[in-house]
Coordinates of C-alpha atoms in Angstrom, one line a residue:
M1 CA -34.8 -26.0 26.5
H2 CA -34.9 -25.7 23.5
P3 CA -33.2 -23.8 21.3
R4 CA -34.1 -19.8 20.6
I5 CA -34.2 -18.6 17.0
E6 CA -31.4 -16.4 18.0
D7 CA -28.4 -19.3 18.9
Y8 CA -27.8 -20.3 15.5
A9 CA -25.2 -19.5 13.6
L10 CA -25.1 -20.0 9.9
I11 CA -22.2 -21.6 7.5
G12 CA -22.9 -23.2 3.8
D13 CA -21.6 -23.5 0.8
E14 CA -22.8 -20.7 -1.2
Q15 CA -25.8 -23.8 -2.3
T16 CA -27.2 -24.8 1.1
A17 CA -26.4 -24.1 4.0
A18 CA -25.9 -25.2 8.0
L19 CA -27.7 -24.1 11.1
V20 CA -24.9 -25.1 14.6
G21 CA -26.4 -24.2 18.1
R22 CA -23.8 -22.7 21.6
D23 CA -24.3 -26.2 22.6
G24 CA -21.9 -27.6 19.5
S25 CA -25.4 -29.7 16.8
V26 CA -26.0 -28.9 13.6
D27 CA -29.4 -28.7 13.7
W28 CA -30.7 -28.1 10.2
L29 CA -28.7 -28.4 6.7
C30 CA -30.8 -29.6 3.7
L31 CA -27.8 -31.3 1.0
P32 CA -27.2 -30.7 -2.3
R33 CA -29.3 -27.3 -1.8
F34 CA -31.6 -25.0 -0.6
D35 CA -34.9 -26.0 -0.6
S36 CA -33.5 -29.8 -0.9
A37 CA -35.2 -31.8 2.8
A38 CA -32.8 -31.9 5.4
C39 CA -31.4 -34.7 6.4
F40 CA -30.1 -33.1 10.2
A41 CA -34.1 -31.2 11.1
K42 CA -34.0 -31.5 15.4
L43 CA -34.6 -27.9 14.7
L44 CA -38.5 -28.3 14.3
G45 CA -37.8 -31.6 15.5
D46 CA -36.1 -33.6 17.7
E47 CA -33.1 -34.7 18.1
G48 CA -34.6 -38.3 16.6
N49 CA -35.1 -36.4 12.9
G50 CA -31.3 -35.6 13.1
H51 CA -28.4 -33.0 14.0
W52 CA -24.7 -33.6 14.4
R53 CA -23.2 -32.3 17.7
I54 CA -20.0 -31.6 18.6
A55 CA -18.7 -31.0 22.6
P56 CA -17.0 -31.5 25.3
K57 CA -17.7 -34.8 26.9
G58 CA -21.1 -34.4 29.1
V59 CA -21.6 -31.2 29.1
Q60 CA -25.0 -30.6 28.0
G61 CA -25.7 -27.0 27.8
A62 CA -23.9 -23.8 25.4
C63 CA -20.8 -23.0 24.8
T64 CA -18.7 -20.8 26.9
R65 CA -18.2 -18.5 23.6
R66 CA -18.2 -18.6 20.5
A67 CA -17.2 -16.5 16.6
Y68 CA -17.0 -15.7 13.0
R69 CA -13.6 -15.1 12.1
P70 CA -13.1 -12.1 11.4
D71 CA -14.9 -11.0 8.2
T72 CA -15.6 -14.8 7.1
L73 CA -18.0 -17.5 7.5
V74 CA -15.7 -20.0 9.1
L75 CA -17.8 -20.2 12.9
D76 CA -15.7 -21.1 16.0
T77 CA -16.8 -22.6 18.6
E78 CA -15.3 -22.5 22.2
W79 CA -15.9 -24.0 25.7
E80 CA -14.4 -23.9 29.1
T81 CA -14.1 -26.9 31.2
A82 CA -12.8 -28.4 34.3
Q83 CA -9.8 -31.0 32.1
G84 CA -8.5 -27.9 30.2
S85 CA -10.0 -25.9 26.3
V86 CA -10.8 -26.6 23.2
R87 CA -12.5 -25.4 19.9
V88 CA -14.7 -26.6 17.1
T89 CA -14.7 -24.7 14.0
D90 CA -17.3 -25.5 11.1
L91 CA -17.3 -24.2 7.8
M92 CA -18.6 -25.7 4.8
P93 CA -16.3 -24.9 1.8
Q94 CA -16.9 -23.5 -1.4
R95 CA -17.2 -26.8 -4.3
D96 CA -15.4 -28.1 -7.3
R97 CA -18.8 -31.2 -7.7
A98 CA -20.3 -32.6 -3.7
P99 CA -20.8 -31.1 -0.4
D100 CA -19.1 -31.0 2.4
L101 CA -19.3 -30.2 5.9
V102 CA -16.0 -29.6 7.6
R103 CA -15.6 -29.3 11.3
V104 CA -11.9 -29.3 13.5
V105 CA -11.4 -30.0 17.2
E106 CA -8.6 -28.3 18.2
G107 CA -7.2 -28.6 22.1
L108 CA -6.2 -25.4 23.0
S109 CA -6.0 -26.2 27.0
G110 CA -5.0 -28.7 28.4
E111 CA -7.0 -31.9 28.1
V112 CA -10.5 -32.4 27.5
T113 CA -11.9 -35.6 25.9
V114 CA -14.8 -34.3 23.0
R115 CA -18.3 -36.4 22.2
S116 CA -19.8 -36.1 18.7
T117 CA -22.8 -37.8 18.0
L118 CA -23.8 -38.0 15.0
R119 CA -27.9 -39.0 13.4
L120 CA -28.1 -38.8 9.8
R121 CA -32.5 -38.5 9.2
F122 CA -33.1 -38.2 5.2
D123 CA -36.0 -36.8 4.5
Y124 CA -36.6 -34.7 7.0
G125 CA -36.3 -36.0 9.7
S126 CA -37.9 -39.7 8.7
V127 CA -35.7 -42.0 6.9
V128 CA -33.4 -43.6 9.1
P129 CA -30.2 -44.6 6.1
W130 CA -27.9 -47.8 6.3
M131 CA -24.6 -47.1 7.4
R132 CA -21.6 -49.5 6.7
R133 CA -18.1 -49.7 6.6
S134 CA -15.4 -48.7 3.2
D135 CA -12.0 -47.8 3.1
G136 CA -12.0 -46.4 7.0
H137 CA -15.8 -44.0 6.3
R138 CA -19.0 -44.7 7.6
V139 CA -20.8 -44.8 5.3
A140 CA -24.7 -44.0 4.8
V141 CA -26.8 -44.4 2.3
A142 CA -30.9 -44.1 1.9
G143 CA -32.7 -44.3 -1.6
P144 CA -31.0 -41.4 -3.6
D145 CA -29.4 -40.1 -1.3
S146 CA -25.6 -41.0 0.5
T147 CA -22.7 -39.4 2.8
W148 CA -19.4 -40.1 3.7
L149 CA -18.0 -39.6 7.7
R150 CA -14.0 -39.6 7.7
S151 CA -11.4 -38.1 11.0
E152 CA -8.0 -37.0 9.9
P153 CA -6.6 -38.9 12.6
A154 CA -8.6 -41.8 12.4
V155 CA -10.8 -41.8 15.9
P156 CA -12.4 -44.7 18.6
T157 CA -16.3 -44.9 16.5
W158 CA -18.5 -46.7 16.9
G159 CA -22.7 -47.3 16.0
E160 CA -24.7 -47.5 18.0
D161 CA -29.1 -45.4 18.8
F162 CA -29.5 -45.0 15.5
G163 CA -25.8 -43.2 15.6
T164 CA -22.5 -42.6 15.0
H165 CA -20.4 -42.3 17.8
S166 CA -17.6 -40.7 18.4
E167 CA -15.3 -40.3 21.7
F168 CA -11.8 -38.3 21.3
T169 CA -9.0 -36.8 24.1
V170 CA -7.1 -33.5 22.9
A171 CA -4.8 -31.3 24.4
A172 CA -2.8 -28.7 23.4
G173 CA -2.1 -28.4 20.7
E174 CA -3.7 -31.0 18.8
K175 CA -5.6 -31.3 15.8
V176 CA -9.5 -33.2 14.8
A177 CA -11.6 -32.9 11.7
F178 CA -14.7 -34.8 10.6
V179 CA -16.0 -33.8 7.1
L180 CA -18.7 -35.1 6.2
T181 CA -19.6 -35.4 2.4
W182 CA -22.9 -36.1 0.1
H183 CA -23.1 -37.2 -3.3
P184 CA -26.4 -38.6 -4.9
S185 CA -26.1 -42.2 -4.2
H186 CA -26.1 -44.2 -7.3
E187 CA -22.4 -42.2 -8.2
P188 CA -18.8 -42.9 -6.8
R189 CA -18.0 -41.1 -4.0
P190 CA -16.3 -37.7 -5.7
P191 CA -13.0 -37.1 -4.5
L192 CA -11.7 -36.0 -0.2
V193 CA -11.1 -32.3 0.7
D194 CA -8.1 -31.6 3.2
P195 CA -10.4 -29.8 5.9
Y196 CA -7.6 -28.6 7.1
E197 CA -5.9 -26.9 3.5
V198 CA -10.1 -25.6 2.7
L199 CA -9.9 -23.6 6.5
E200 CA -7.4 -22.2 5.6
S201 CA -7.7 -21.0 2.0
S202 CA -11.9 -20.4 3.0
V203 CA -10.7 -17.9 5.8
A204 CA -8.3 -16.3 2.5
D205 CA -11.5 -16.4 0.6
W206 CA -14.3 -14.7 2.2
Q207 CA -11.2 -12.7 3.5
A208 CA -10.8 -10.8 0.5
W209 CA -14.4 -10.8 -0.4
A210 CA -15.1 -8.6 2.5
S211 CA -12.3 -6.5 2.2
R212 CA -13.6 -5.4 -2.0
C213 CA -16.9 -3.7 0.4
R214 CA -16.8 -0.2 -0.4
Y215 CA -18.7 0.8 3.5
H216 CA -16.5 2.7 5.9
G217 CA -19.1 4.1 7.6
P218 CA -20.5 2.8 11.2
H219 CA -21.7 -0.3 11.6
R220 CA -19.3 -1.1 9.1
D221 CA -18.8 -4.5 11.3
A222 CA -22.5 -5.2 10.9
V223 CA -22.6 -4.0 7.0
V224 CA -19.7 -6.7 6.2
R225 CA -21.4 -9.2 8.3
S226 CA -24.8 -8.8 6.4
L227 CA -23.4 -8.9 3.4
I228 CA -21.3 -11.8 3.8
T229 CA -25.1 -13.8 5.3
L230 CA -26.3 -12.1 1.4
K231 CA -23.6 -14.2 -0.4
A232 CA -24.1 -17.0 1.3
L233 CA -27.7 -17.2 1.1
T234 CA -26.4 -16.4 -3.0
Y235 CA -27.4 -19.7 -4.8
A236 CA -24.3 -19.2 -7.1
P237 CA -24.9 -21.6 -10.1
T238 CA -27.5 -19.0 -10.0
G239 CA -27.4 -16.1 -8.6
G240 CA -30.2 -16.7 -7.0
I241 CA -30.7 -15.1 -3.4
V242 CA -33.4 -17.3 -1.3
A243 CA -35.4 -15.4 1.1
A244 CA -33.7 -17.3 4.1
A245 CA -31.8 -20.4 4.8
T246 CA -35.1 -22.4 6.5
T247 CA -38.4 -23.6 6.9
S248 CA -41.1 -23.1 9.2
L249 CA -39.3 -21.1 12.4
P250 CA -42.4 -19.0 13.7
E251 CA -44.1 -15.9 13.5
E252 CA -45.8 -16.3 16.7
M253 CA -44.1 -19.4 18.8
G254 CA -47.2 -21.8 19.3
G255 CA -48.3 -21.0 16.5
V256 CA -49.4 -21.6 12.2
R257 CA -47.7 -18.5 10.3
N258 CA -44.5 -21.1 9.5
W259 CA -44.0 -20.6 6.5
D260 CA -41.4 -22.1 2.8
Y261 CA -38.3 -19.2 3.2
R262 CA -36.0 -21.2 0.8
Y263 CA -36.5 -19.5 -2.5
C264 CA -36.5 -16.3 -4.0
W265 CA -39.0 -13.5 -4.0
L266 CA -38.9 -10.1 -6.6
R267 CA -39.7 -8.1 -3.9
D268 CA -36.0 -8.1 -2.9
S269 CA -35.4 -6.8 -5.9
T270 CA -34.4 -3.2 -6.1
L271 CA -33.0 -3.3 -2.5
T272 CA -30.9 -5.7 -3.3
L273 CA -29.3 -4.8 -6.1
G274 CA -29.2 -1.6 -4.4
A275 CA -27.4 -2.8 -1.1
L276 CA -25.1 -5.1 -3.6
L277 CA -24.0 -1.7 -6.2
S278 CA -23.2 0.7 -3.2
C279 CA -21.4 -1.1 -1.8
G280 CA -18.6 -2.3 -4.6
Y281 CA -20.2 -6.0 -6.1
Q282 CA -20.7 -6.1 -9.2
E283 CA -20.4 -8.8 -9.8
E284 CA -22.9 -10.5 -7.6
A285 CA -25.1 -7.6 -8.4
E286 CA -24.7 -8.7 -12.1
A287 CA -25.1 -12.5 -11.4
W288 CA -29.1 -11.4 -9.7
R289 CA -30.1 -9.2 -12.4
N290 CA -29.3 -11.4 -15.1
W291 CA -31.0 -14.6 -12.9
L292 CA -34.3 -12.2 -13.3
L293 CA -34.5 -12.0 -16.9
R294 CA -33.8 -15.5 -16.5
A295 CA -36.7 -15.9 -14.0
V296 CA -39.7 -13.2 -15.5
A297 CA -38.9 -14.3 -18.8
G298 CA -42.2 -15.5 -20.4
A299 CA -45.1 -14.5 -19.8
P300 CA -46.2 -11.7 -18.7
A301 CA -49.8 -12.3 -16.9
D302 CA -47.2 -15.7 -15.5
L303 CA -44.9 -13.6 -13.5
Q304 CA -44.5 -14.9 -10.1
I305 CA -43.6 -13.1 -7.0
M306 CA -41.1 -15.8 -6.7
Y307 CA -39.2 -18.8 -8.2
G308 CA -36.4 -22.0 -7.5
L309 CA -33.1 -21.9 -7.7
A310 CA -33.0 -21.4 -10.7
G311 CA -36.3 -20.3 -12.1
E312 CA -39.0 -22.8 -10.8
R313 CA -41.9 -22.4 -11.3
R314 CA -43.5 -24.6 -8.9
M315 CA -43.2 -25.1 -5.4
P316 CA -45.8 -27.1 -4.6
E317 CA -46.6 -26.4 -0.4
F318 CA -47.2 -29.1 1.4
E319 CA -47.0 -30.2 5.2
V320 CA -44.7 -32.5 7.2
P321 CA -46.8 -34.3 10.1
W322 CA -43.2 -36.4 11.8
L323 CA -41.9 -33.1 12.5
S324 CA -44.0 -31.4 15.6
G325 CA -41.9 -27.5 15.0
F326 CA -39.9 -25.0 16.5
A327 CA -41.1 -25.5 20.0
G328 CA -44.4 -26.8 19.5
S329 CA -45.2 -24.6 16.4
R330 CA -47.3 -26.4 13.8
P331 CA -47.3 -27.3 11.0
V332 CA -44.6 -27.4 9.5
R333 CA -44.5 -26.8 6.0
V334 CA -43.0 -27.5 2.4
G335 CA -43.1 -25.0 -0.8
N336 CA -45.3 -22.4 -0.9
Q337 CA -48.4 -22.7 -2.7
A338 CA -47.7 -18.3 -2.3
V339 CA -46.4 -19.1 -5.2
N340 CA -50.1 -18.5 -7.4
Q341 CA -50.8 -15.2 -6.0
L342 CA -51.3 -12.6 -8.2
Q343 CA -49.4 -9.1 -6.6
L344 CA -48.5 -6.7 -8.6
D345 CA -46.2 -4.6 -6.9
V346 CA -43.6 -7.4 -8.4
Y347 CA -44.0 -6.1 -11.8
G348 CA -42.9 -2.4 -10.4
E349 CA -39.5 -4.1 -8.7
V350 CA -38.8 -5.8 -11.9
M351 CA -38.8 -2.9 -14.0
D352 CA -37.3 -1.0 -11.1
S353 CA -34.3 -3.4 -10.5
L354 CA -33.6 -3.4 -14.5
S355 CA -33.9 0.1 -14.3
L356 CA -31.4 0.6 -11.5
A357 CA -29.8 -1.9 -13.6
R358 CA -29.1 0.2 -17.4
A359 CA -28.0 3.4 -14.9
A360 CA -25.7 1.6 -12.4
G361 CA -24.1 0.8 -15.4
L362 CA -24.5 -3.7 -15.3
S363 CA -24.1 -4.8 -18.5
P364 CA -27.2 -4.2 -21.2
E365 CA -28.7 -7.8 -22.0
G366 CA -30.4 -7.2 -25.4
D367 CA -33.9 -8.8 -25.0
M368 CA -34.2 -6.3 -21.5
W369 CA -35.9 -3.2 -21.7
A370 CA -38.3 -5.8 -24.3
L371 CA -38.9 -7.6 -21.5
Q372 CA -39.7 -4.6 -19.8
G373 CA -42.3 -3.6 -23.0
A374 CA -44.1 -6.2 -22.8
L375 CA -45.2 -6.5 -18.9
M376 CA -46.0 -2.6 -19.1
K377 CA -48.4 -3.3 -22.0
Y378 CA -50.0 -6.5 -19.7
L379 CA -49.8 -4.4 -16.9
E380 CA -52.1 -1.4 -19.1
S381 CA -55.4 -3.4 -18.2
A382 CA -54.2 -5.6 -15.5
W383 CA -53.3 -2.6 -13.3
R384 CA -57.3 -2.3 -12.4
Q385 CA -57.1 -5.4 -10.6
P386 CA -57.2 -7.2 -6.5
D387 CA -54.2 -8.8 -5.3
E388 CA -52.9 -10.0 -2.7
G389 CA -50.1 -7.7 -2.0
L390 CA -47.1 -7.8 -1.3
W391 CA -47.4 -10.3 2.2
E392 CA -48.9 -12.9 0.8
V393 CA -51.7 -12.7 2.5
R394 CA -54.5 -15.2 3.0
G395 CA -57.2 -13.6 3.2
G396 CA -58.8 -12.9 -0.1
R397 CA -57.7 -9.8 -3.5
R398 CA -57.7 -6.3 -2.3
H399 CA -57.1 -3.0 -3.8
F400 CA -53.1 -2.8 -1.3
V401 CA -52.2 0.3 -1.7
H402 CA -48.8 -0.5 -2.1
S403 CA -48.5 -2.4 -4.8
K404 CA -50.8 0.5 -7.1
V405 CA -47.5 2.7 -5.4
M406 CA -46.1 0.3 -8.1
V407 CA -48.1 -0.4 -10.7
W408 CA -46.9 3.4 -10.5
V409 CA -43.2 2.7 -10.6
A410 CA -43.8 0.3 -12.5
A411 CA -45.1 3.4 -15.6
D412 CA -42.5 5.7 -13.6
R413 CA -39.6 4.3 -14.8
A414 CA -40.9 3.1 -17.8
V415 CA -41.4 7.1 -19.2
R416 CA -37.6 7.9 -17.5
T417 CA -35.9 4.9 -19.5
L418 CA -37.1 6.3 -22.5
E419 CA -37.1 9.9 -21.6
A420 CA -33.0 9.0 -21.4
N421 CA -33.3 6.9 -24.3
P422 CA -35.3 8.5 -26.8
R423 CA -34.4 5.9 -29.7
L424 CA -36.1 3.0 -27.5
P425 CA -39.5 2.1 -28.5
G426 CA -42.8 2.6 -26.7
D427 CA -45.7 4.6 -26.3
L428 CA -44.4 7.1 -23.6
D429 CA -47.3 9.4 -24.1
G430 CA -49.4 6.3 -23.1
W431 CA -47.2 5.8 -20.4
R432 CA -47.8 8.3 -19.0
A433 CA -50.7 9.4 -19.0
L434 CA -51.0 5.3 -17.0
R435 CA -49.1 7.0 -14.6
E436 CA -50.8 9.8 -13.5
E437 CA -54.0 8.1 -13.9
V438 CA -52.4 5.4 -11.1
H439 CA -51.7 7.9 -9.2
R440 CA -54.3 10.1 -9.4
E441 CA -56.6 7.4 -8.2
V442 CA -54.6 6.4 -5.1
C443 CA -54.5 9.8 -3.9
E444 CA -57.5 9.5 -4.3
K445 CA -58.9 6.3 -2.8
G446 CA -55.7 5.0 -1.1
Y447 CA -55.8 8.4 1.4
D448 CA -58.5 9.1 4.7
P449 CA -57.9 12.8 4.3
G450 CA -59.6 12.9 8.9
R451 CA -56.8 11.7 9.8
N452 CA -53.7 12.1 6.9
T453 CA -52.0 8.5 6.2
F454 CA -53.3 6.2 3.7
T455 CA -53.8 3.4 4.1
Q456 CA -53.3 -0.7 3.8
C457 CA -56.7 -0.9 0.8
Y458 CA -59.0 1.3 -0.5
G459 CA -61.7 2.0 1.5
S460 CA -59.6 0.6 4.3
R461 CA -58.5 2.0 7.6
E462 CA -55.2 -0.3 8.8
L463 CA -52.7 0.9 7.9
D464 CA -49.7 -0.9 6.0
A465 CA -45.4 -0.1 6.6
S466 CA -45.5 -0.8 3.4
L467 CA -45.6 2.7 3.5
L468 CA -43.4 4.4 4.0
L469 CA -41.6 2.9 0.8
I470 CA -43.9 6.0 -0.8
P471 CA -41.1 8.7 -0.5
R472 CA -38.4 6.2 -1.4
V473 CA -39.2 5.2 -4.5
G474 CA -40.7 9.0 -5.7
F475 CA -44.8 9.2 -5.9
L476 CA -44.6 11.9 -2.9
P477 CA -41.9 13.7 -2.5
P478 CA -40.6 13.2 1.7
D479 CA -42.0 17.5 2.4
D480 CA -45.2 16.3 1.7
P481 CA -47.9 16.3 4.7
R482 CA -49.7 13.3 3.5
V483 CA -46.1 11.4 3.8
T484 CA -45.1 12.8 6.7
G485 CA -49.0 12.1 8.0
T486 CA -48.9 8.3 7.1
I487 CA -44.7 8.1 9.0
D488 CA -47.2 9.1 12.2
A489 CA -49.2 7.2 11.5
I490 CA -47.6 3.8 11.6
R491 CA -45.0 4.7 14.1
D492 CA -48.8 5.7 16.4
E493 CA -51.0 2.4 14.8
L494 CA -48.7 0.3 14.4
G495 CA -45.9 0.6 16.4
H496 CA -44.7 -1.9 19.4
S497 CA -41.2 -0.5 21.7
G498 CA -39.9 1.7 18.7
F499 CA -40.4 -1.3 16.3
V500 CA -43.1 -1.6 13.0
R501 CA -45.3 -3.9 12.8
R502 CA -46.0 -5.4 9.5
Y503 CA -49.8 -4.2 9.7
S504 CA -52.3 -4.7 12.4
T505 CA -53.5 -8.5 13.1
V506 CA -56.4 -7.4 16.2
D507 CA -59.6 -6.6 14.0
S508 CA -58.5 -7.7 11.0
D509 CA -59.3 -11.2 8.9
V510 CA -56.8 -9.4 6.0
D511 CA -54.5 -12.0 5.8
G512 CA -57.1 -14.8 6.9
L513 CA -54.1 -17.0 9.6
P514 CA -55.6 -17.2 13.5
G515 CA -52.6 -15.3 15.8
S516 CA -50.3 -12.7 15.9
E517 CA -46.5 -12.4 14.7
G518 CA -43.6 -9.9 15.4
T519 CA -42.5 -6.7 15.1
F520 CA -40.8 -6.8 11.0
L521 CA -37.6 -5.9 11.4
A522 CA -36.7 -4.7 7.5
C523 CA -40.0 -2.0 7.7
S524 CA -38.2 -0.7 11.3
F525 CA -35.4 -0.2 8.6
W526 CA -38.2 1.9 6.5
L527 CA -39.2 3.6 9.6
A528 CA -35.7 4.4 10.5
D529 CA -35.6 5.4 5.6
A530 CA -38.2 7.4 5.6
L531 CA -37.6 9.4 9.2
H532 CA -34.2 10.2 7.8
M533 CA -35.4 11.5 4.1
T534 CA -38.0 13.7 6.0
G535 CA -35.4 15.4 8.1
R536 CA -35.6 13.3 11.6
T537 CA -32.2 12.0 11.4
K538 CA -31.5 11.7 14.7
E539 CA -34.3 10.0 15.9
A540 CA -33.4 7.7 12.3
R541 CA -30.2 7.1 13.6
E542 CA -31.3 6.2 17.6
L543 CA -33.2 3.5 15.8
F544 CA -30.7 2.2 13.4
E545 CA -28.9 2.1 16.6
R546 CA -31.2 -0.2 18.2
L547 CA -32.1 -2.3 15.4
V548 CA -28.1 -3.5 14.7
D549 CA -28.4 -4.0 18.8
L550 CA -31.3 -6.8 18.0
G551 CA -28.2 -9.0 15.8
N552 CA -27.6 -12.1 18.3
D553 CA -24.3 -12.8 19.3
V554 CA -22.3 -13.6 15.6
G555 CA -24.9 -10.6 13.9
L556 CA -27.1 -12.6 12.4
L557 CA -31.0 -11.3 12.3
S558 CA -34.2 -13.1 11.9
E559 CA -37.7 -11.8 9.8
E560 CA -39.3 -10.3 13.4
Y561 CA -38.6 -9.5 16.5
D562 CA -40.9 -9.7 19.3
P563 CA -39.9 -7.2 22.8
V564 CA -42.2 -8.4 25.2
A565 CA -40.1 -11.9 25.1
G566 CA -36.9 -9.9 23.9
T567 CA -37.1 -12.9 20.7
F568 CA -35.9 -13.8 17.7
L569 CA -39.6 -14.5 15.3
G570 CA -39.8 -15.9 11.8
N571 CA -37.3 -17.6 9.0
V572 CA -33.2 -16.9 10.3
P573 CA -30.4 -16.1 9.3
Q574 CA -33.7 -13.0 6.8
A575 CA -32.3 -12.2 3.6
F576 CA -34.8 -9.1 4.2
S577 CA -33.2 -8.1 7.5
H578 CA -30.0 -8.0 6.2
I579 CA -30.7 -5.7 2.8
G580 CA -32.2 -3.3 5.2
L581 CA -29.2 -3.2 7.3
V582 CA -27.6 -2.3 4.6
N583 CA -29.1 0.2 2.6
T584 CA -30.2 1.9 6.1
A585 CA -26.9 2.1 7.2
L586 CA -25.4 3.4 3.6
A587 CA -28.3 6.2 4.2
L588 CA -27.3 7.7 7.3
F589 CA -23.9 6.8 7.4
G590 CA -22.6 6.7 3.0
G591 CA -23.4 10.5 2.2
G592 CA -26.5 9.4 0.0
G593 CA -30.5 7.9 0.1
A594 CA -32.3 5.2 1.2
G595 CA -32.0 2.9 -1.1

């Protein structure tokens, strides 16, 4: 059987990440960065596209149990066999120069024969490297990539079937550690790490980081796990946070809605900052704010919806035809052409993020207000354009209501900043007028009085889950009848088994794509927030409990969920979903408002 998306756990070193299946196989790993080409791509193909499995010899299925060590990103996978029990501990320690994948095998009882099968396939599973021996290592080289594999103590290893195999027996208390190290092939081998030392230090470092979390309400374990996941999705050299560790995991099994999420989206910025600041992670929040300022620097008209890990602007989209796709879901895509779209909401998200950073007392940046002023000057005329909207639709531009609401947010935050800091330069009267004009137009053109709900676009009957954010951003108060009407309409029309879809894909050409998708977890958290803000806290908590329960056995969430099949959909782990979990927990149990 093909693994399910929820079968995977994440390990990483804050520059890249690997997915480990329940069967002990590392099926996805991009080196040296999140957005680099994969050297293990079985996730989107088959064993011939690269993987590394360590498990008891002859055992084909899933492990007996697995779990992260408490408050860490160190994964323990255990098997019980007729001969005894064994544990494999997987981690990627914080790197000095080179990325290392460390796998420690430990006998727990009896004597168990263990088999390691390593198939390296560079360039998304297409390139078989040249293998050689050197100083007790197995060295793989192909073009720009080189890896070194060693074990401590050394165990019998041989090449067969274009793979590297090892077989050995461990008794109770015995250990064998494998280390796979990558470096550019034109450079010498980097210094070796001690696998047992980095295991100990990684556990201590993660637990020390998790202990800083200020949230102590219900479901603290889920909140901490979400924060650890966000930390793992952070590209440490720059502070950028990728939307997910993967590309092309399907939003519909067998469908074409398969996208590359290994980039940094501006739409996540305010929600991410709020989560990090509220939980006590000021340093991480400041790093994300600084990444944001660097990324968006430039002409306001050139503001993008997403950027690369270091703020790169180019991420051309292409298909990888040699990969069969997860469960046959094709095409597999690398890059994301949505980077070229116009999404007016990002201006509001940037203004809101920088307003939040200023209010939270993050260290000031000298050019921050000048940048905000330039963004507002551009919006004064640009806001009237149609755009592709928050969800990056490919069915043509429209006047999306959420986009216009976020233009209002941009103007509102600019006005509030000037009112609180009158010495700052800016067009206070002009921005007040803009705020009022946008608000009036949205209420006239984006609201359906017959159904008492805001709509997805001007003049449309379709709904959109992003409308749940209207009270959260302050566009209207929570007790406004138009807000409660919109919440109820979204529950009725976009609800599925208690969760929420982003928008309807039935009889609608808004996204220009065939097929459908699952319920969207971030939107379902937004519904819980909206219910809480409108006084329906009991319903909000019940929904939150159900959402937390969707996490897989190690507490990870994907982008979407199929309530009929009971399975994850979309890229994993999804930062947007984990941000939603943290912010909703804070709203419901942390004594504050949503977000």
